[in-house]
Amino acid sequence: MESFIYFAIFVFIGYVMNNINKLYLFSIITILVTGTVSPAFAVHEHNIVEDTTPQLGGNLDGQGNDITGGGTISLIEQAEANADAAGSGQIWVDTATPNVLFFTDDVGTDFRLNLGTSADLLGVLGDESGTGLAVFGTNPTLTGVTLAGDIAGAGFDIDNAGVIFLIEQ
């Protein structure tokens, strides 16, 4: 009995995208060891399923396709930043009403990025006790202050024309 060893060489002649869900692969040419070529073309249909939750990882090289002049970026609000990662910061939107934009550094310090009130500004200053350039309070202590220009007040005016004496009451 004569035995034949068959080798199947799959040559993908081409592929045609018929629609978004189907990919047709045209194959197969079977070559016999004896030199006989027997083409056996078959159409194999495979469904391609759309992944609606793709996971991206690693560095993404935009090849110059950065977000420049691309309109707006929408961020879904969340209660707090994600877990801290060394060497990485996060920009996120807090669930406050109205929601608030934050930056969180790699050690977990949250920085509010909008300052709508003096209380917001007070929250980001490192020195608000009276020794810094910006002082908040009902009775701040100011030292080394130079007044220049005209100052109008209730019942008195200072016109920068000489020495001013203030009397404690």
Short mmCIF file of N, CA and C in Angstrom, two decimals:
data_model
loop_
_atom_site.label_atom_id
_atom_site.label_comp_id
_atom_site.label_asym_id
_atom_site.label_seq_id
_atom_site.Cartn_x
_atom_site.Cartn_y
_atom_site.Cartn_z
N MET A 1 0.84 -1.16 0.00
CA MET A 1 0.00 0.00 0.00
C MET A 1 0.90 1.23 0.00
N GLU A 2 0.61 2.04 -0.91
CA GLU A 2 1.39 3.26 -1.05
C GLU A 2 0.88 4.29 -0.05
N SER A 3 1.78 4.88 0.70
CA SER A 3 1.34 5.88 1.68
C SER A 3 1.75 7.27 1.21
N PHE A 4 0.93 8.15 1.48
CA PHE A 4 1.18 9.55 1.13
C PHE A 4 1.22 10.39 2.41
N ILE A 5 2.15 11.23 2.47
CA ILE A 5 2.20 12.17 3.58
C ILE A 5 1.71 13.51 3.04
N TYR A 6 0.71 13.97 3.64
CA TYR A 6 0.12 15.23 3.20
C TYR A 6 0.63 16.39 4.07
N PHE A 7 1.00 17.40 3.43
CA PHE A 7 1.36 18.63 4.12
C PHE A 7 0.33 19.69 3.72
N ALA A 8 -0.24 20.27 4.67
CA ALA A 8 -1.21 21.33 4.36
C ALA A 8 -0.52 22.67 4.58
N ILE A 9 -0.42 23.38 3.55
CA ILE A 9 0.14 24.72 3.63
C ILE A 9 -1.02 25.70 3.48
N PHE A 10 -1.21 26.43 4.49
CA PHE A 10 -2.31 27.39 4.46
C PHE A 10 -1.78 28.71 3.91
N VAL A 11 -2.26 29.02 2.79
CA VAL A 11 -1.90 30.28 2.18
C VAL A 11 -3.13 31.17 2.21
N PHE A 12 -3.04 32.19 2.93
CA PHE A 12 -4.17 33.10 2.99
C PHE A 12 -4.08 34.02 1.78
N ILE A 13 -4.92 33.75 0.83
CA ILE A 13 -4.90 34.49 -0.42
C ILE A 13 -5.29 35.94 -0.18
N GLY A 14 -6.13 36.17 0.72
CA GLY A 14 -6.54 37.55 1.00
C GLY A 14 -7.70 37.56 1.95
N TYR A 15 -8.05 38.69 2.36
CA TYR A 15 -9.24 38.80 3.19
C TYR A 15 -10.04 40.00 2.71
N VAL A 16 -11.31 39.84 2.83
CA VAL A 16 -12.21 40.89 2.38
C VAL A 16 -13.14 41.23 3.54
N MET A 17 -13.22 42.45 3.85
CA MET A 17 -14.13 42.89 4.89
C MET A 17 -15.50 43.11 4.26
N ASN A 18 -16.44 42.17 4.49
CA ASN A 18 -17.77 42.28 3.90
C ASN A 18 -18.63 43.27 4.67
N ASN A 19 -18.60 43.16 5.96
CA ASN A 19 -19.24 44.16 6.82
C ASN A 19 -18.52 44.14 8.16
N ILE A 20 -18.93 44.96 9.07
CA ILE A 20 -18.19 45.12 10.32
C ILE A 20 -18.14 43.85 11.16
N ASN A 21 -19.07 42.93 10.96
CA ASN A 21 -19.13 41.74 11.81
C ASN A 21 -18.57 40.48 11.17
N LYS A 22 -18.26 40.47 9.90
CA LYS A 22 -17.85 39.24 9.25
C LYS A 22 -16.53 39.44 8.51
N LEU A 23 -15.66 38.50 8.67
CA LEU A 23 -14.38 38.52 7.99
C LEU A 23 -14.25 37.20 7.24
N TYR A 24 -14.06 37.26 5.93
CA TYR A 24 -13.95 36.06 5.13
C TYR A 24 -12.48 35.78 4.82
N LEU A 25 -12.06 34.59 5.12
CA LEU A 25 -10.71 34.17 4.80
C LEU A 25 -10.78 33.12 3.70
N PHE A 26 -10.04 33.35 2.69
CA PHE A 26 -10.03 32.41 1.58
C PHE A 26 -8.78 31.54 1.71
N SER A 27 -8.95 30.25 1.67
CA SER A 27 -7.86 29.32 1.77
C SER A 27 -8.27 28.06 1.04
N ILE A 28 -7.77 27.11 1.00
CA ILE A 28 -6.58 26.41 1.40
C ILE A 28 -6.05 25.72 0.15
N ILE A 29 -4.79 25.73 -0.01
CA ILE A 29 -4.21 24.95 -1.10
C ILE A 29 -3.51 23.77 -0.47
N THR A 30 -3.89 22.59 -0.86
CA THR A 30 -3.27 21.39 -0.34
C THR A 30 -2.27 20.88 -1.36
N ILE A 31 -1.06 20.70 -0.91
CA ILE A 31 -0.02 20.20 -1.82
C ILE A 31 0.36 18.80 -1.36
N LEU A 32 0.30 17.88 -2.29
CA LEU A 32 0.70 16.51 -2.00
C LEU A 32 2.20 16.38 -2.19
N VAL A 33 2.80 15.46 -1.46
CA VAL A 33 4.23 15.21 -1.58
C VAL A 33 4.58 14.77 -3.00
N THR A 34 3.66 14.12 -3.66
CA THR A 34 3.94 13.61 -5.01
C THR A 34 4.02 14.72 -6.04
N GLY A 35 3.74 15.94 -5.63
CA GLY A 35 3.79 17.04 -6.57
C GLY A 35 2.44 17.41 -7.13
N THR A 36 1.42 16.65 -6.81
CA THR A 36 0.10 16.96 -7.30
C THR A 36 -0.46 18.13 -6.50
N VAL A 37 -0.90 19.14 -7.18
CA VAL A 37 -1.50 20.29 -6.51
C VAL A 37 -2.99 20.19 -6.65
N SER A 38 -3.65 20.16 -5.53
CA SER A 38 -5.09 20.04 -5.52
C SER A 38 -5.68 21.25 -4.81
N PRO A 39 -6.13 22.23 -5.56
CA PRO A 39 -6.70 23.40 -4.88
C PRO A 39 -8.05 23.06 -4.26
N ALA A 40 -8.20 23.40 -3.02
CA ALA A 40 -9.47 23.20 -2.34
C ALA A 40 -9.83 24.53 -1.68
N PHE A 41 -10.52 25.36 -2.40
CA PHE A 41 -10.90 26.67 -1.88
C PHE A 41 -12.14 26.53 -1.02
N ALA A 42 -12.08 27.09 0.13
CA ALA A 42 -13.23 27.07 1.03
C ALA A 42 -13.36 28.45 1.65
N VAL A 43 -14.55 28.81 1.96
CA VAL A 43 -14.80 30.08 2.62
C VAL A 43 -15.10 29.79 4.07
N HIS A 44 -14.30 30.40 4.93
CA HIS A 44 -14.50 30.23 6.37
C HIS A 44 -15.02 31.55 6.92
N GLU A 45 -16.17 31.51 7.53
CA GLU A 45 -16.79 32.72 8.06
C GLU A 45 -16.56 32.77 9.57
N HIS A 46 -16.05 33.91 10.04
CA HIS A 46 -15.79 34.09 11.47
C HIS A 46 -16.48 35.36 11.93
N ASN A 47 -17.17 35.29 13.03
CA ASN A 47 -17.79 36.48 13.60
C ASN A 47 -16.77 37.23 14.43
N ILE A 48 -16.72 38.52 14.22
CA ILE A 48 -15.88 39.38 15.03
C ILE A 48 -16.80 40.09 16.01
N VAL A 49 -16.51 39.95 17.29
CA VAL A 49 -17.36 40.53 18.32
C VAL A 49 -16.72 41.83 18.80
N GLU A 50 -17.50 42.88 18.86
CA GLU A 50 -17.00 44.17 19.33
C GLU A 50 -16.81 44.12 20.84
N ASP A 51 -15.62 44.54 21.28
CA ASP A 51 -15.33 44.62 22.71
C ASP A 51 -15.67 46.03 23.17
N THR A 52 -16.72 46.17 23.96
CA THR A 52 -17.14 47.50 24.40
C THR A 52 -16.42 47.96 25.66
N THR A 53 -15.55 47.13 26.22
CA THR A 53 -14.77 47.51 27.40
C THR A 53 -13.29 47.18 27.19
N PRO A 54 -12.65 47.80 26.20
CA PRO A 54 -11.24 47.47 25.97
C PRO A 54 -10.36 48.01 27.10
N GLN A 55 -9.30 47.29 27.40
CA GLN A 55 -8.35 47.69 28.43
C GLN A 55 -7.08 48.17 27.74
N LEU A 56 -6.66 49.39 28.05
CA LEU A 56 -5.44 49.93 27.48
C LEU A 56 -4.36 49.91 28.55
N GLY A 57 -3.15 49.60 28.16
CA GLY A 57 -2.06 49.56 29.11
C GLY A 57 -0.78 50.02 28.47
N GLY A 58 0.20 50.30 29.29
CA GLY A 58 1.49 50.72 28.77
C GLY A 58 1.45 52.17 28.32
N ASN A 59 2.49 52.57 27.61
CA ASN A 59 2.57 53.92 27.09
C ASN A 59 1.89 53.98 25.73
N LEU A 60 1.07 54.97 25.53
CA LEU A 60 0.40 55.16 24.25
C LEU A 60 1.07 56.30 23.51
N ASP A 61 1.70 55.99 22.39
CA ASP A 61 2.37 56.99 21.58
C ASP A 61 1.38 57.55 20.59
N GLY A 62 1.05 58.83 20.71
CA GLY A 62 0.05 59.45 19.85
C GLY A 62 0.55 59.77 18.46
N GLN A 63 1.84 59.62 18.20
CA GLN A 63 2.41 59.92 16.88
C GLN A 63 1.97 61.30 16.40
N GLY A 64 1.95 62.26 17.30
CA GLY A 64 1.54 63.62 16.94
C GLY A 64 0.05 63.85 17.02
N ASN A 65 -0.73 62.83 17.34
CA ASN A 65 -2.18 62.96 17.43
C ASN A 65 -2.59 63.23 18.87
N ASP A 66 -2.02 64.25 19.45
CA ASP A 66 -2.34 64.60 20.83
C ASP A 66 -3.67 65.33 20.87
N ILE A 67 -4.18 65.55 22.08
CA ILE A 67 -5.43 66.28 22.23
C ILE A 67 -5.09 67.76 22.21
N THR A 68 -4.97 68.31 21.03
CA THR A 68 -4.66 69.72 20.85
C THR A 68 -5.76 70.32 19.99
N GLY A 69 -6.49 71.24 20.53
CA GLY A 69 -7.58 71.85 19.77
C GLY A 69 -8.67 70.85 19.44
N GLY A 70 -8.80 69.82 20.28
CA GLY A 70 -9.77 68.76 20.00
C GLY A 70 -11.12 68.99 20.64
N GLY A 71 -11.39 70.18 21.15
CA GLY A 71 -12.68 70.41 21.77
C GLY A 71 -12.62 70.19 23.26
N THR A 72 -13.63 69.54 23.80
CA THR A 72 -13.70 69.34 25.25
C THR A 72 -13.35 67.91 25.62
N ILE A 73 -13.01 67.73 26.87
CA ILE A 73 -12.81 66.41 27.44
C ILE A 73 -13.82 66.27 28.56
N SER A 74 -14.63 65.24 28.54
CA SER A 74 -15.63 65.02 29.58
C SER A 74 -15.12 63.95 30.54
N LEU A 75 -15.22 64.24 31.83
CA LEU A 75 -14.82 63.31 32.88
C LEU A 75 -16.04 63.00 33.72
N ILE A 76 -16.26 61.74 34.03
CA ILE A 76 -17.37 61.33 34.88
C ILE A 76 -16.98 61.59 36.33
N GLU A 77 -17.87 62.22 37.07
CA GLU A 77 -17.55 62.54 38.46
C GLU A 77 -17.45 61.29 39.31
N GLN A 78 -16.63 61.37 40.37
CA GLN A 78 -16.47 60.26 41.31
C GLN A 78 -16.20 60.83 42.69
N ALA A 79 -16.42 60.02 43.71
CA ALA A 79 -16.33 60.48 45.10
C ALA A 79 -14.91 60.83 45.52
N GLU A 80 -13.91 60.16 44.97
CA GLU A 80 -12.52 60.42 45.32
C GLU A 80 -11.62 59.95 44.19
N ALA A 81 -10.35 60.32 44.26
CA ALA A 81 -9.39 59.91 43.24
C ALA A 81 -9.17 58.41 43.32
N ASN A 82 -8.63 57.85 42.24
CA ASN A 82 -8.27 56.43 42.25
C ASN A 82 -7.09 56.21 43.19
N ALA A 83 -6.69 54.97 43.37
CA ALA A 83 -5.55 54.65 44.24
C ALA A 83 -4.31 55.37 43.73
N ASP A 84 -3.49 55.85 44.66
CA ASP A 84 -2.28 56.58 44.31
C ASP A 84 -1.27 55.66 43.65
N ALA A 85 -0.55 56.20 42.67
CA ALA A 85 0.50 55.45 41.98
C ALA A 85 1.75 56.31 41.97
N ALA A 86 2.87 55.77 42.43
CA ALA A 86 4.12 56.52 42.50
C ALA A 86 4.49 57.07 41.13
N GLY A 87 4.82 58.36 41.11
CA GLY A 87 5.25 58.99 39.87
C GLY A 87 4.12 59.42 38.96
N SER A 88 2.86 59.26 39.37
CA SER A 88 1.72 59.64 38.53
C SER A 88 0.75 60.51 39.32
N GLY A 89 0.20 61.50 38.64
CA GLY A 89 -0.85 62.33 39.22
C GLY A 89 -2.16 62.05 38.50
N GLN A 90 -3.26 62.53 39.08
CA GLN A 90 -4.58 62.28 38.51
C GLN A 90 -5.37 63.58 38.43
N ILE A 91 -6.07 63.78 37.34
CA ILE A 91 -7.05 64.85 37.23
C ILE A 91 -8.40 64.17 37.24
N TRP A 92 -9.29 64.63 38.12
CA TRP A 92 -10.59 63.98 38.27
C TRP A 92 -11.63 65.00 38.71
N VAL A 93 -12.91 64.61 38.61
CA VAL A 93 -14.02 65.49 38.96
C VAL A 93 -14.73 64.92 40.18
N ASP A 94 -14.82 65.74 41.23
CA ASP A 94 -15.48 65.35 42.47
C ASP A 94 -17.00 65.47 42.32
N THR A 95 -17.73 64.69 43.11
CA THR A 95 -19.19 64.65 43.01
C THR A 95 -19.89 65.79 43.72
N ALA A 96 -19.16 66.81 44.17
CA ALA A 96 -19.80 67.96 44.83
C ALA A 96 -20.82 68.59 43.88
N THR A 97 -21.74 69.38 44.44
CA THR A 97 -22.73 70.07 43.61
C THR A 97 -22.50 71.56 43.72
N PRO A 98 -22.10 72.25 42.66
CA PRO A 98 -21.73 71.67 41.37
C PRO A 98 -20.40 70.94 41.48
N ASN A 99 -20.15 70.02 40.53
CA ASN A 99 -18.94 69.21 40.64
C ASN A 99 -17.69 70.07 40.51
N VAL A 100 -16.55 69.55 41.02
CA VAL A 100 -15.33 70.33 41.16
C VAL A 100 -14.16 69.55 40.58
N LEU A 101 -13.30 70.26 39.84
CA LEU A 101 -12.12 69.65 39.24
C LEU A 101 -10.98 69.61 40.26
N PHE A 102 -10.31 68.43 40.38
CA PHE A 102 -9.21 68.24 41.32
C PHE A 102 -7.99 67.65 40.61
N PHE A 103 -6.81 67.89 41.19
CA PHE A 103 -5.59 67.17 40.84
C PHE A 103 -5.13 66.47 42.11
N THR A 104 -4.78 65.19 42.01
CA THR A 104 -4.25 64.44 43.14
C THR A 104 -2.84 63.99 42.79
N ASP A 105 -1.87 64.31 43.66
CA ASP A 105 -0.49 63.91 43.38
C ASP A 105 -0.26 62.45 43.75
N ASP A 106 0.97 61.99 43.54
CA ASP A 106 1.26 60.56 43.72
C ASP A 106 1.29 60.11 45.18
N VAL A 107 1.22 61.05 46.13
CA VAL A 107 1.13 60.66 47.54
C VAL A 107 -0.26 60.88 48.11
N GLY A 108 -1.21 61.25 47.26
CA GLY A 108 -2.60 61.34 47.68
C GLY A 108 -3.09 62.70 48.12
N THR A 109 -2.30 63.75 47.90
CA THR A 109 -2.74 65.10 48.27
C THR A 109 -3.65 65.64 47.17
N ASP A 110 -4.88 66.04 47.56
CA ASP A 110 -5.85 66.58 46.61
C ASP A 110 -5.69 68.09 46.52
N PHE A 111 -5.66 68.61 45.29
CA PHE A 111 -5.59 70.05 45.04
C PHE A 111 -6.81 70.45 44.23
N ARG A 112 -7.61 71.34 44.80
CA ARG A 112 -8.79 71.85 44.09
C ARG A 112 -8.30 72.80 43.00
N LEU A 113 -8.76 72.63 41.76
CA LEU A 113 -8.25 73.42 40.65
C LEU A 113 -9.09 74.64 40.32
N ASN A 114 -10.23 74.81 40.96
CA ASN A 114 -10.99 76.05 40.76
C ASN A 114 -11.12 76.75 42.09
N LEU A 115 -11.02 78.07 42.07
CA LEU A 115 -11.09 78.86 43.29
C LEU A 115 -12.19 79.90 43.11
N GLY A 116 -13.40 79.53 43.49
CA GLY A 116 -14.55 80.40 43.28
C GLY A 116 -14.80 81.38 44.41
N THR A 117 -14.27 81.11 45.59
CA THR A 117 -14.50 81.98 46.75
C THR A 117 -13.20 82.19 47.50
N SER A 118 -13.20 83.15 48.43
CA SER A 118 -12.00 83.36 49.25
C SER A 118 -11.74 82.16 50.14
N ALA A 119 -12.80 81.45 50.53
CA ALA A 119 -12.61 80.24 51.34
C ALA A 119 -11.87 79.16 50.53
N ASP A 120 -12.17 79.07 49.23
CA ASP A 120 -11.45 78.13 48.37
C ASP A 120 -9.98 78.51 48.29
N LEU A 121 -9.70 79.81 48.14
CA LEU A 121 -8.32 80.28 48.08
C LEU A 121 -7.60 80.01 49.40
N LEU A 122 -8.29 80.23 50.50
CA LEU A 122 -7.72 79.96 51.82
C LEU A 122 -7.31 78.50 51.94
N GLY A 123 -8.08 77.60 51.33
CA GLY A 123 -7.79 76.18 51.42
C GLY A 123 -6.52 75.75 50.71
N VAL A 124 -6.05 76.53 49.74
CA VAL A 124 -4.84 76.14 49.00
C VAL A 124 -3.60 76.92 49.42
N LEU A 125 -3.76 77.93 50.28
CA LEU A 125 -2.60 78.69 50.75
C LEU A 125 -1.89 77.95 51.86
N GLY A 126 -0.57 78.02 51.85
CA GLY A 126 0.19 77.35 52.89
C GLY A 126 0.37 78.19 54.14
N ASP A 127 0.24 79.53 54.03
CA ASP A 127 0.47 80.40 55.17
C ASP A 127 -0.61 81.48 55.18
N GLU A 128 -1.61 81.31 56.00
CA GLU A 128 -2.68 82.30 56.07
C GLU A 128 -2.83 82.84 57.49
N SER A 129 -1.76 82.74 58.28
CA SER A 129 -1.84 83.14 59.69
C SER A 129 -1.53 84.61 59.92
N GLY A 130 -1.10 85.33 58.91
CA GLY A 130 -0.79 86.75 59.09
C GLY A 130 0.63 87.10 58.74
N THR A 131 1.46 86.13 58.39
CA THR A 131 2.84 86.43 58.05
C THR A 131 3.11 86.33 56.56
N GLY A 132 2.14 85.91 55.80
CA GLY A 132 2.33 85.76 54.36
C GLY A 132 1.83 86.96 53.59
N LEU A 133 1.81 86.88 52.28
CA LEU A 133 1.36 87.97 51.44
C LEU A 133 -0.16 88.10 51.43
N ALA A 134 -0.87 87.02 51.61
CA ALA A 134 -2.33 87.04 51.66
C ALA A 134 -2.76 86.64 53.06
N VAL A 135 -3.56 87.48 53.69
CA VAL A 135 -3.98 87.23 55.06
C VAL A 135 -5.50 87.25 55.12
N PHE A 136 -6.06 86.24 55.78
CA PHE A 136 -7.51 86.15 55.96
C PHE A 136 -7.81 86.19 57.45
N GLY A 137 -8.81 86.92 57.81
CA GLY A 137 -9.23 86.96 59.20
C GLY A 137 -9.89 88.28 59.53
N THR A 138 -10.47 88.36 60.72
CA THR A 138 -11.14 89.60 61.13
C THR A 138 -10.20 90.55 61.83
N ASN A 139 -9.03 90.07 62.28
CA ASN A 139 -8.08 90.92 63.00
C ASN A 139 -6.66 90.53 62.62
N PRO A 140 -6.27 90.68 61.34
CA PRO A 140 -4.93 90.25 60.94
C PRO A 140 -3.87 91.22 61.43
N THR A 141 -2.66 90.74 61.63
CA THR A 141 -1.52 91.58 62.00
C THR A 141 -0.68 91.79 60.75
N LEU A 142 -0.58 93.04 60.33
CA LEU A 142 0.20 93.38 59.14
C LEU A 142 1.46 94.11 59.59
N THR A 143 2.61 93.73 59.05
CA THR A 143 3.87 94.40 59.40
C THR A 143 4.55 94.84 58.12
N GLY A 144 5.26 95.97 58.19
CA GLY A 144 6.03 96.45 57.06
C GLY A 144 5.18 96.88 55.89
N VAL A 145 4.00 97.44 56.15
CA VAL A 145 3.09 97.84 55.08
C VAL A 145 3.42 99.26 54.66
N THR A 146 3.53 99.50 53.36
CA THR A 146 3.75 100.84 52.82
C THR A 146 2.51 101.26 52.07
N LEU A 147 1.93 102.40 52.48
CA LEU A 147 0.76 102.93 51.80
C LEU A 147 1.22 103.96 50.78
N ALA A 148 0.67 103.90 49.60
CA ALA A 148 1.01 104.87 48.57
C ALA A 148 -0.26 105.24 47.82
N GLY A 149 -0.29 106.46 47.32
CA GLY A 149 -1.46 106.90 46.58
C GLY A 149 -2.50 107.49 47.51
N ASP A 150 -3.60 107.90 46.95
CA ASP A 150 -4.68 108.50 47.72
C ASP A 150 -5.61 107.42 48.25
N ILE A 151 -6.06 107.59 49.50
CA ILE A 151 -6.98 106.65 50.12
C ILE A 151 -8.17 107.45 50.63
N ALA A 152 -9.37 107.09 50.22
CA ALA A 152 -10.57 107.79 50.68
C ALA A 152 -11.25 106.93 51.72
N GLY A 153 -11.68 107.55 52.82
CA GLY A 153 -12.34 106.81 53.87
C GLY A 153 -13.63 107.47 54.30
N ALA A 154 -14.26 106.91 55.31
CA ALA A 154 -15.51 107.47 55.83
C ALA A 154 -15.19 108.60 56.79
N GLY A 155 -15.27 109.84 56.35
CA GLY A 155 -15.03 110.98 57.21
C GLY A 155 -13.60 111.48 57.19
N PHE A 156 -12.69 110.81 56.51
CA PHE A 156 -11.32 111.31 56.40
C PHE A 156 -10.72 110.85 55.07
N ASP A 157 -9.78 111.58 54.59
CA ASP A 157 -9.07 111.24 53.36
C ASP A 157 -7.58 111.30 53.61
N ILE A 158 -6.84 110.45 52.96
CA ILE A 158 -5.38 110.46 53.02
C ILE A 158 -4.91 110.76 51.60
N ASP A 159 -4.21 111.86 51.44
CA ASP A 159 -3.81 112.25 50.09
C ASP A 159 -2.32 112.09 49.83
N ASN A 160 -1.65 111.29 50.63
CA ASN A 160 -0.23 111.00 50.44
C ASN A 160 0.61 112.28 50.49
N ALA A 161 0.22 113.23 51.38
CA ALA A 161 0.90 114.52 51.40
C ALA A 161 1.79 114.72 52.62
N GLY A 162 1.89 113.76 53.49
CA GLY A 162 2.72 113.98 54.66
C GLY A 162 2.59 112.85 55.65
N VAL A 163 2.85 113.16 56.91
CA VAL A 163 2.85 112.18 57.98
C VAL A 163 1.42 111.99 58.47
N ILE A 164 1.06 110.74 58.74
CA ILE A 164 -0.28 110.42 59.21
C ILE A 164 -0.15 109.80 60.59
N PHE A 165 -0.94 110.28 61.53
CA PHE A 165 -0.96 109.72 62.86
C PHE A 165 -2.30 109.03 63.06
N LEU A 166 -2.26 107.80 63.54
CA LEU A 166 -3.48 107.08 63.85
C LEU A 166 -3.58 106.96 65.36
N ILE A 167 -4.75 107.24 65.88
CA ILE A 167 -4.95 107.21 67.32
C ILE A 167 -5.78 105.99 67.67
N GLU A 168 -5.28 105.22 68.61
CA GLU A 168 -6.00 104.03 69.07
C GLU A 168 -7.17 104.46 69.93
N GLN A 169 -8.31 103.85 69.76
CA GLN A 169 -9.49 104.21 70.54
C GLN A 169 -9.92 103.08 71.42
#
